[in-house]
Structure formats: C-alpha cells, structure tokens
Amino acid sequence: GKVHWCTKRQNERPRSKRRTMKKLILLTALLSAALTSRAVVMIDDFVAPPLGHGISDLSGTVFGTSTASDASILGTRRTLGLNYISGGGFADLQANNSAVGGVGALVFAATSHWSGIATVKWDGPAGDLGLDMSATPIVELDFISVDVTGVNVFVTVSDGANTVSTAASSISGAGKVEQFDLSALAVDLTSIDYIEMIAQTSNPGTDWILKDAILVPEPHEYALLAGLGLLGLAAYRRIKA
C-alpha cells in the first residue's frame, strides 16, 4: 500500500487552528461578560429595609414623605411620597418584602374616594446619585398589576446642571412591563442626580403593585450580545468539526 508522510508543520496546522478558535471563543466570552455586566442595573427591588417602608393612611394631607436607606437601593436612598388631591378617604404606599408571596414590591392602595399622586425617588445621601446612565438610558418598571382604570406614570431625571426632564406613559392591566427611554431627553445622562417615578391616579380607587425598577441598555446592545453569542457558537462548532 501507499505510505503517507506528514511533515511536522502539517501536523501542527490542526493544533494551531484549534488554538486560534479557542482564543476566539475566550475573547467572545470576555466581551459578552463585559456587556452583560452592564446590561442591567437594579434600581430597587423593594425588599430592603426588611421590615418594610412606606406611608400609611394619608388623608387630607397636602403632601407626606418617608425616606429609607439601604445598600441594595441605587444611590442607597429611597424616598416615598403621597400627594393628596381630592376625595377624602386614605391611601397607602408601602415597600414590603412580604407583599407578593414573599417577593419585594412597592404596593399602592387607595380607598374608592382618594385621588392623588404617589412618588418614589432614588438618590444619594446628599441628594446626588452621581450616576452615569449613558450605557443604560432606559428605565424599566415591572408592574405586577394595575387595578381599576389605570394610572399615568412619569419618570423624571435631573442632571448635575439641575436640568429636569420627563418621559411619560399610561399603564393599566396585569403583568405590564413599561420602558421609559431617556436617551432623547435634554439632560446629561453621564451625570444624573436623581431618578423619580411619579404615578398619578386620576380616578379614585386605583391600586397598583410595582415589582422592581431597573436600568437597561438600548436594544442595539442586546443585539450585539446576541451576535457575540452566535459568533462563539460558530467557533465552537468549527473546533468540533
């Protein structure tokens, strides 16, 4: 039979190819990890403080606030507010880690007469977040439920120059995840002092539950993550082939 001779260089070619592919996979994984690490920033999951935090039975008062601090909260400080407008009765705004099956949530409930505004503001101890939102300019609010006729929700941010700008949406129904894209607002997203959610109940008796609030990147960054994943998969298949 025929004798096949292989040079040392020919033997090394498959090994060199494998090493190159492995480096490519490693690089893809590192890039993907770097993007994923900044893909989502938790603003608040409303679990801490453990005993709950809120305002109860506000009736006939023009405005009331309650502040709590915890390392798990973006900026470490959360301020809840209730602004009574009309109707009488009372309202509760509570961050309670047992509100929904032991999962943290911000719960607003009002009597059938109470009408007003609920707010939650995130900032630092000195009122300054010092937050760079340029990579994550979208505020995402995960509402478990919005009862009765819905609620008008606004997300407001202020930058280091005290420029305030707002994005708005109307929310109703259960399981509503609402995104507020702040990238087009006239603020400096590299220097945000505070983020505030304002929920206005124009109809008395509206209740709602907010599971969490997060910051997410714009859709094109998720597309980049998906592309990196496909690149890594293709490289892996070439090694196995």
PDB file of C-alpha atoms in Angstrom:
ATOM      1  CA  GLY A   1       0.000   0.000   0.000  1.00  0.00           C
ATOM      2  CA  LYS A   2       0.865   3.648  -0.185  1.00  0.00           C
ATOM      3  CA  VAL A   3       2.830   5.279   2.598  1.00  0.00           C
ATOM      4  CA  HIS A   4       1.645   8.754   3.592  1.00  0.00           C
ATOM      5  CA  TRP A   5       4.232  11.106   5.014  1.00  0.00           C
ATOM      6  CA  CYS A   6       3.235  14.075   7.188  1.00  0.00           C
ATOM      7  CA  THR A   7       5.598  16.843   7.977  1.00  0.00           C
ATOM      8  CA  LYS A   8       5.745  18.412  11.439  1.00  0.00           C
ATOM      9  CA  ARG A   9       4.233  21.633  10.025  1.00  0.00           C
ATOM     10  CA  GLN A  10       1.273  19.695   8.593  1.00  0.00           C
ATOM     11  CA  ASN A  11       0.656  18.049  11.970  1.00  0.00           C
ATOM     12  CA  GLU A  12       0.717  21.412  13.723  1.00  0.00           C
ATOM     13  CA  ARG A  13      -1.902  23.023  11.458  1.00  0.00           C
ATOM     14  CA  PRO A  14      -4.958  21.462  13.175  1.00  0.00           C
ATOM     15  CA  ARG A  15      -3.496  22.319  16.584  1.00  0.00           C
ATOM     16  CA  SER A  16      -2.847  25.908  15.523  1.00  0.00           C
ATOM     17  CA  LYS A  17      -6.397  26.154  14.188  1.00  0.00           C
ATOM     18  CA  ARG A  18      -7.791  24.842  17.471  1.00  0.00           C
ATOM     19  CA  ARG A  19      -5.709  27.311  19.480  1.00  0.00           C
ATOM     20  CA  THR A  20      -6.965  30.197  17.325  1.00  0.00           C
ATOM     21  CA  MET A  21     -10.563  29.077  17.713  1.00  0.00           C
ATOM     22  CA  LYS A  22     -10.174  28.701  21.469  1.00  0.00           C
ATOM     23  CA  LYS A  23      -8.773  32.219  21.699  1.00  0.00           C
ATOM     24  CA  LEU A  24     -11.706  33.482  19.655  1.00  0.00           C
ATOM     25  CA  ILE A  25     -14.189  31.760  21.976  1.00  0.00           C
ATOM     26  CA  LEU A  26     -12.405  33.168  25.028  1.00  0.00           C
ATOM     27  CA  LEU A  27     -12.424  36.669  23.566  1.00  0.00           C
ATOM     28  CA  THR A  28     -16.119  36.330  22.684  1.00  0.00           C
ATOM     29  CA  ALA A  29     -16.904  35.168  26.213  1.00  0.00           C
ATOM     30  CA  LEU A  30     -14.960  38.062  27.759  1.00  0.00           C
ATOM     31  CA  LEU A  31     -16.673  40.641  25.545  1.00  0.00           C
ATOM     32  CA  SER A  32     -20.068  39.117  26.250  1.00  0.00           C
ATOM     33  CA  ALA A  33     -19.396  39.114  30.005  1.00  0.00           C
ATOM     34  CA  ALA A  34     -18.309  42.751  29.885  1.00  0.00           C
ATOM     35  CA  LEU A  35     -21.505  43.786  28.113  1.00  0.00           C
ATOM     36  CA  THR A  36     -23.703  41.582  30.287  1.00  0.00           C
ATOM     37  CA  SER A  37     -22.230  43.052  33.466  1.00  0.00           C
ATOM     38  CA  ARG A  38     -23.547  46.450  32.499  1.00  0.00           C
ATOM     39  CA  ALA A  39     -26.660  45.186  30.736  1.00  0.00           C
ATOM     40  CA  VAL A  40     -28.970  45.577  33.722  1.00  0.00           C
ATOM     41  CA  VAL A  41     -28.643  47.853  36.739  1.00  0.00           C
ATOM     42  CA  MET A  42     -31.056  47.258  39.597  1.00  0.00           C
ATOM     43  CA  ILE A  43     -32.598  50.473  40.862  1.00  0.00           C
ATOM     44  CA  ASP A  44     -34.791  48.893  43.511  1.00  0.00           C
ATOM     45  CA  ASP A  45     -36.406  45.511  44.179  1.00  0.00           C
ATOM     46  CA  PHE A  46     -38.208  46.892  47.257  1.00  0.00           C
ATOM     47  CA  VAL A  47     -37.052  44.073  49.532  1.00  0.00           C
ATOM     48  CA  ALA A  48     -34.999  46.266  51.871  1.00  0.00           C
ATOM     49  CA  PRO A  49     -35.335  47.515  54.540  1.00  0.00           C
ATOM     50  CA  PRO A  50     -36.562  44.118  55.803  1.00  0.00           C
ATOM     51  CA  LEU A  51     -39.428  45.482  57.913  1.00  0.00           C
ATOM     52  CA  GLY A  52     -40.919  47.443  55.047  1.00  0.00           C
ATOM     53  CA  HIS A  53     -41.005  51.143  54.344  1.00  0.00           C
ATOM     54  CA  GLY A  54     -43.896  53.383  53.455  1.00  0.00           C
ATOM     55  CA  ILE A  55     -46.622  55.884  54.236  1.00  0.00           C
ATOM     56  CA  SER A  56     -49.932  54.768  55.684  1.00  0.00           C
ATOM     57  CA  ASP A  57     -53.387  56.297  55.941  1.00  0.00           C
ATOM     58  CA  LEU A  58     -52.635  59.683  54.422  1.00  0.00           C
ATOM     59  CA  SER A  59     -55.924  61.588  54.314  1.00  0.00           C
ATOM     60  CA  GLY A  60     -56.450  65.265  53.726  1.00  0.00           C
ATOM     61  CA  THR A  61     -52.706  65.997  53.946  1.00  0.00           C
ATOM     62  CA  VAL A  62     -51.266  68.007  51.090  1.00  0.00           C
ATOM     63  CA  PHE A  63     -48.008  66.046  50.935  1.00  0.00           C
ATOM     64  CA  GLY A  64     -46.233  63.401  53.013  1.00  0.00           C
ATOM     65  CA  THR A  65     -42.883  61.641  52.583  1.00  0.00           C
ATOM     66  CA  SER A  66     -40.935  58.785  54.110  1.00  0.00           C
ATOM     67  CA  THR A  67     -37.251  58.018  53.483  1.00  0.00           C
ATOM     68  CA  ALA A  68     -35.303  54.781  53.870  1.00  0.00           C
ATOM     69  CA  SER A  69     -31.650  53.931  53.257  1.00  0.00           C
ATOM     70  CA  ASP A  70     -30.086  50.609  52.273  1.00  0.00           C
ATOM     71  CA  ALA A  71     -27.081  49.485  50.262  1.00  0.00           C
ATOM     72  CA  SER A  72     -29.321  47.464  47.917  1.00  0.00           C
ATOM     73  CA  ILE A  73     -31.098  50.638  46.718  1.00  0.00           C
ATOM     74  CA  LEU A  74     -29.499  52.554  43.848  1.00  0.00           C
ATOM     75  CA  GLY A  75     -27.807  55.541  45.463  1.00  0.00           C
ATOM     76  CA  THR A  76     -28.666  53.957  48.853  1.00  0.00           C
ATOM     77  CA  ARG A  77     -31.686  56.201  49.449  1.00  0.00           C
ATOM     78  CA  ARG A  78     -35.371  55.835  48.551  1.00  0.00           C
ATOM     79  CA  THR A  79     -37.989  58.479  49.296  1.00  0.00           C
ATOM     80  CA  LEU A  80     -41.677  57.652  49.023  1.00  0.00           C
ATOM     81  CA  GLY A  81     -44.298  60.384  48.715  1.00  0.00           C
ATOM     82  CA  LEU A  82     -48.072  60.750  48.664  1.00  0.00           C
ATOM     83  CA  ASN A  83     -49.722  63.918  47.398  1.00  0.00           C
ATOM     84  CA  TYR A  84     -53.422  64.046  48.254  1.00  0.00           C
ATOM     85  CA  ILE A  85     -55.560  65.944  45.725  1.00  0.00           C
ATOM     86  CA  SER A  86     -59.225  65.253  46.466  1.00  0.00           C
ATOM     87  CA  GLY A  87     -61.950  62.835  47.533  1.00  0.00           C
ATOM     88  CA  GLY A  88     -61.148  62.124  51.162  1.00  0.00           C
ATOM     89  CA  GLY A  89     -60.504  58.596  52.363  1.00  0.00           C
ATOM     90  CA  PHE A  90     -56.927  57.354  52.611  1.00  0.00           C
ATOM     91  CA  ALA A  91     -54.072  55.736  50.685  1.00  0.00           C
ATOM     92  CA  ASP A  92     -51.079  53.503  51.480  1.00  0.00           C
ATOM     93  CA  LEU A  93     -47.729  53.349  49.709  1.00  0.00           C
ATOM     94  CA  GLN A  94     -45.601  50.516  51.067  1.00  0.00           C
ATOM     95  CA  ALA A  95     -42.338  48.807  50.123  1.00  0.00           C
ATOM     96  CA  ASN A  96     -42.753  45.422  51.763  1.00  0.00           C
ATOM     97  CA  ASN A  97     -40.815  42.220  51.185  1.00  0.00           C
ATOM     98  CA  SER A  98     -43.848  40.067  52.004  1.00  0.00           C
ATOM     99  CA  ALA A  99     -46.336  41.955  49.842  1.00  0.00           C
ATOM    100  CA  VAL A 100     -46.462  39.454  46.972  1.00  0.00           C
ATOM    101  CA  GLY A 101     -45.716  35.913  48.066  1.00  0.00           C
ATOM    102  CA  GLY A 102     -42.610  36.954  49.967  1.00  0.00           C
ATOM    103  CA  VAL A 103     -41.218  38.862  46.967  1.00  0.00           C
ATOM    104  CA  GLY A 104     -40.392  42.531  47.402  1.00  0.00           C
ATOM    105  CA  ALA A 105     -42.763  45.010  45.805  1.00  0.00           C
ATOM    106  CA  LEU A 106     -43.955  48.605  46.061  1.00  0.00           C
ATOM    107  CA  VAL A 107     -47.688  48.496  46.742  1.00  0.00           C
ATOM    108  CA  PHE A 108     -50.099  51.403  46.341  1.00  0.00           C
ATOM    109  CA  ALA A 109     -53.677  51.087  47.556  1.00  0.00           C
ATOM    110  CA  ALA A 110     -56.366  53.732  47.958  1.00  0.00           C
ATOM    111  CA  THR A 111     -59.985  53.892  49.018  1.00  0.00           C
ATOM    112  CA  SER A 112     -62.668  54.495  46.427  1.00  0.00           C
ATOM    113  CA  HIS A 113     -62.622  58.234  47.151  1.00  0.00           C
ATOM    114  CA  TRP A 114     -58.923  59.080  47.375  1.00  0.00           C
ATOM    115  CA  SER A 115     -57.310  60.731  44.348  1.00  0.00           C
ATOM    116  CA  GLY A 116     -53.718  61.933  44.161  1.00  0.00           C
ATOM    117  CA  ILE A 117     -50.099  61.253  43.267  1.00  0.00           C
ATOM    118  CA  ALA A 118     -47.629  58.653  44.537  1.00  0.00           C
ATOM    119  CA  THR A 119     -43.894  59.139  44.051  1.00  0.00           C
ATOM    120  CA  VAL A 120     -40.699  57.188  44.622  1.00  0.00           C
ATOM    121  CA  LYS A 121     -37.363  58.955  44.289  1.00  0.00           C
ATOM    122  CA  TRP A 122     -33.891  57.419  44.235  1.00  0.00           C
ATOM    123  CA  ASP A 123     -30.802  59.470  45.060  1.00  0.00           C
ATOM    124  CA  GLY A 124     -27.755  59.533  47.314  1.00  0.00           C
ATOM    125  CA  PRO A 125     -27.383  60.614  50.944  1.00  0.00           C
ATOM    126  CA  ALA A 126     -26.533  64.156  49.832  1.00  0.00           C
ATOM    127  CA  GLY A 127     -29.229  64.197  47.136  1.00  0.00           C
ATOM    128  CA  ASP A 128     -26.744  63.336  44.384  1.00  0.00           C
ATOM    129  CA  LEU A 129     -26.643  59.959  42.632  1.00  0.00           C
ATOM    130  CA  GLY A 130     -23.621  60.844  40.509  1.00  0.00           C
ATOM    131  CA  LEU A 131     -24.875  58.215  38.086  1.00  0.00           C
ATOM    132  CA  ASP A 132     -23.741  57.657  34.508  1.00  0.00           C
ATOM    133  CA  MET A 133     -26.795  56.382  32.608  1.00  0.00           C
ATOM    134  CA  SER A 134     -25.328  56.742  29.129  1.00  0.00           C
ATOM    135  CA  ALA A 135     -24.918  52.944  28.744  1.00  0.00           C
ATOM    136  CA  THR A 136     -28.297  52.158  30.368  1.00  0.00           C
ATOM    137  CA  PRO A 137     -30.645  55.012  29.403  1.00  0.00           C
ATOM    138  CA  ILE A 138     -33.895  53.048  29.718  1.00  0.00           C
ATOM    139  CA  VAL A 139     -35.825  52.859  32.979  1.00  0.00           C
ATOM    140  CA  GLU A 140     -37.889  49.675  33.080  1.00  0.00           C
ATOM    141  CA  LEU A 141     -40.778  49.346  35.532  1.00  0.00           C
ATOM    142  CA  ASP A 142     -42.262  45.896  36.124  1.00  0.00           C
ATOM    143  CA  PHE A 143     -45.867  46.329  37.253  1.00  0.00           C
ATOM    144  CA  ILE A 144     -47.424  43.115  38.552  1.00  0.00           C
ATOM    145  CA  SER A 145     -50.863  44.690  38.379  1.00  0.00           C
ATOM    146  CA  VAL A 146     -52.689  47.979  37.908  1.00  0.00           C
ATOM    147  CA  ASP A 147     -56.252  47.893  39.170  1.00  0.00           C
ATOM    148  CA  VAL A 148     -59.385  49.730  38.023  1.00  0.00           C
ATOM    149  CA  THR A 149     -58.845  52.379  35.345  1.00  0.00           C
ATOM    150  CA  GLY A 150     -55.075  52.622  35.112  1.00  0.00           C
ATOM    151  CA  VAL A 151     -52.511  55.189  36.110  1.00  0.00           C
ATOM    152  CA  ASN A 152     -50.429  57.845  34.375  1.00  0.00           C
ATOM    153  CA  VAL A 153     -46.759  57.207  35.094  1.00  0.00           C
ATOM    154  CA  PHE A 154     -43.878  59.631  34.621  1.00  0.00           C
ATOM    155  CA  VAL A 155     -40.150  59.015  35.022  1.00  0.00           C
ATOM    156  CA  THR A 156     -38.177  62.143  35.800  1.00  0.00           C
ATOM    157  CA  VAL A 157     -34.411  62.600  35.971  1.00  0.00           C
ATOM    158  CA  SER A 158     -32.225  65.547  36.887  1.00  0.00           C
ATOM    159  CA  ASP A 159     -28.589  66.042  35.902  1.00  0.00           C
ATOM    160  CA  GLY A 160     -25.685  67.851  37.544  1.00  0.00           C
ATOM    161  CA  ALA A 161     -26.767  71.132  35.953  1.00  0.00           C
ATOM    162  CA  ASN A 162     -30.217  70.767  37.576  1.00  0.00           C
ATOM    163  CA  THR A 163     -31.838  70.145  34.184  1.00  0.00           C
ATOM    164  CA  VAL A 164     -35.024  68.152  34.778  1.00  0.00           C
ATOM    165  CA  SER A 165     -36.725  66.110  32.045  1.00  0.00           C
ATOM    166  CA  THR A 166     -39.574  63.602  31.989  1.00  0.00           C
ATOM    167  CA  ALA A 167     -40.824  60.593  29.992  1.00  0.00           C
ATOM    168  CA  ALA A 168     -44.484  59.534  30.372  1.00  0.00           C
ATOM    169  CA  SER A 169     -46.772  56.546  29.813  1.00  0.00           C
ATOM    170  CA  SER A 170     -50.275  55.348  30.702  1.00  0.00           C
ATOM    171  CA  ILE A 171     -50.402  51.918  32.334  1.00  0.00           C
ATOM    172  CA  SER A 172     -53.263  49.520  33.030  1.00  0.00           C
ATOM    173  CA  GLY A 173     -53.764  45.798  33.468  1.00  0.00           C
ATOM    174  CA  ALA A 174     -51.663  42.983  34.936  1.00  0.00           C
ATOM    175  CA  GLY A 175     -48.127  41.947  34.074  1.00  0.00           C
ATOM    176  CA  LYS A 176     -47.212  45.248  32.467  1.00  0.00           C
ATOM    177  CA  VAL A 177     -43.515  45.941  31.911  1.00  0.00           C
ATOM    178  CA  GLU A 178     -43.106  49.539  30.822  1.00  0.00           C
ATOM    179  CA  GLN A 179     -39.912  51.065  29.447  1.00  0.00           C
ATOM    180  CA  PHE A 180     -39.076  54.760  29.587  1.00  0.00           C
ATOM    181  CA  ASP A 181     -36.324  55.648  27.117  1.00  0.00           C
ATOM    182  CA  LEU A 182     -34.444  58.677  28.422  1.00  0.00           C
ATOM    183  CA  SER A 183     -31.785  58.753  25.684  1.00  0.00           C
ATOM    184  CA  ALA A 184     -33.548  61.545  23.764  1.00  0.00           C
ATOM    185  CA  LEU A 185     -34.191  63.758  26.781  1.00  0.00           C
ATOM    186  CA  ALA A 186     -32.424  67.096  27.146  1.00  0.00           C
ATOM    187  CA  VAL A 187     -30.322  66.008  30.119  1.00  0.00           C
ATOM    188  CA  ASP A 188     -26.721  64.975  30.641  1.00  0.00           C
ATOM    189  CA  LEU A 189     -27.067  61.218  31.150  1.00  0.00           C
ATOM    190  CA  THR A 190     -23.452  60.948  32.304  1.00  0.00           C
ATOM    191  CA  SER A 191     -24.263  62.899  35.476  1.00  0.00           C
ATOM    192  CA  ILE A 192     -27.688  62.062  36.921  1.00  0.00           C
ATOM    193  CA  ASP A 193     -28.555  63.387  40.375  1.00  0.00           C
ATOM    194  CA  TYR A 194     -31.820  61.532  40.889  1.00  0.00           C
ATOM    195  CA  ILE A 195     -34.428  59.290  39.268  1.00  0.00           C
ATOM    196  CA  GLU A 196     -38.069  59.672  40.234  1.00  0.00           C
ATOM    197  CA  MET A 197     -41.225  57.760  39.344  1.00  0.00           C
ATOM    198  CA  ILE A 198     -44.468  59.714  39.573  1.00  0.00           C
ATOM    199  CA  ALA A 199     -47.761  57.788  39.433  1.00  0.00           C
ATOM    200  CA  GLN A 200     -50.898  59.892  39.093  1.00  0.00           C
ATOM    201  CA  THR A 201     -54.267  58.288  39.781  1.00  0.00           C
ATOM    202  CA  SER A 202     -56.814  60.450  38.032  1.00  0.00           C
ATOM    203  CA  ASN A 203     -59.631  58.114  39.091  1.00  0.00           C
ATOM    204  CA  PRO A 204     -60.228  57.273  42.772  1.00  0.00           C
ATOM    205  CA  GLY A 205     -59.746  53.713  43.950  1.00  0.00           C
ATOM    206  CA  THR A 206     -56.854  52.780  41.651  1.00  0.00           C
ATOM    207  CA  ASP A 207     -54.386  50.259  43.100  1.00  0.00           C
ATOM    208  CA  TRP A 208     -51.082  49.084  41.669  1.00  0.00           C
ATOM    209  CA  ILE A 209     -48.093  46.877  42.505  1.00  0.00           C
ATOM    210  CA  LEU A 210     -44.572  47.571  41.207  1.00  0.00           C
ATOM    211  CA  LYS A 211     -42.258  44.546  41.469  1.00  0.00           C
ATOM    212  CA  ASP A 212     -38.994  46.283  40.618  1.00  0.00           C
ATOM    213  CA  ALA A 213     -37.308  49.110  38.739  1.00  0.00           C
ATOM    214  CA  ILE A 214     -34.166  48.573  36.652  1.00  0.00           C
ATOM    215  CA  LEU A 215     -31.943  50.348  34.148  1.00  0.00           C
ATOM    216  CA  VAL A 216     -31.357  48.592  30.818  1.00  0.00           C
ATOM    217  CA  PRO A 217     -29.318  49.406  27.691  1.00  0.00           C
ATOM    218  CA  GLU A 218     -30.785  50.349  24.354  1.00  0.00           C
ATOM    219  CA  PRO A 219     -31.943  47.466  22.090  1.00  0.00           C
ATOM    220  CA  HIS A 220     -28.876  47.581  19.827  1.00  0.00           C
ATOM    221  CA  GLU A 221     -26.655  46.467  22.739  1.00  0.00           C
ATOM    222  CA  TYR A 222     -28.805  43.381  23.235  1.00  0.00           C
ATOM    223  CA  ALA A 223     -28.394  42.702  19.518  1.00  0.00           C
ATOM    224  CA  LEU A 224     -24.618  42.912  19.975  1.00  0.00           C
ATOM    225  CA  LEU A 225     -24.817  40.394  22.824  1.00  0.00           C
ATOM    226  CA  ALA A 226     -26.794  38.012  20.613  1.00  0.00           C
ATOM    227  CA  GLY A 227     -24.247  38.438  17.811  1.00  0.00           C
ATOM    228  CA  LEU A 228     -21.366  37.625  20.144  1.00  0.00           C
ATOM    229  CA  GLY A 229     -23.188  34.504  21.291  1.00  0.00           C
ATOM    230  CA  LEU A 230     -23.670  33.317  17.716  1.00  0.00           C
ATOM    231  CA  LEU A 231     -20.013  34.028  16.940  1.00  0.00           C
ATOM    232  CA  GLY A 232     -18.899  31.912  19.884  1.00  0.00           C
ATOM    233  CA  LEU A 233     -21.243  29.080  18.879  1.00  0.00           C
ATOM    234  CA  ALA A 234     -19.923  29.095  15.315  1.00  0.00           C
ATOM    235  CA  ALA A 235     -16.338  28.964  16.568  1.00  0.00           C
ATOM    236  CA  TYR A 236     -17.155  26.061  18.869  1.00  0.00           C
ATOM    237  CA  ARG A 237     -18.741  24.102  16.028  1.00  0.00           C
ATOM    238  CA  ARG A 238     -15.688  24.643  13.835  1.00  0.00           C
ATOM    239  CA  ILE A 239     -13.471  23.154  16.552  1.00  0.00           C
ATOM    240  CA  LYS A 240     -15.749  20.130  16.936  1.00  0.00           C
ATOM    241  CA  ALA A 241     -15.950  19.597  13.165  1.00  0.00           C
TER     242      ALA A 241
END
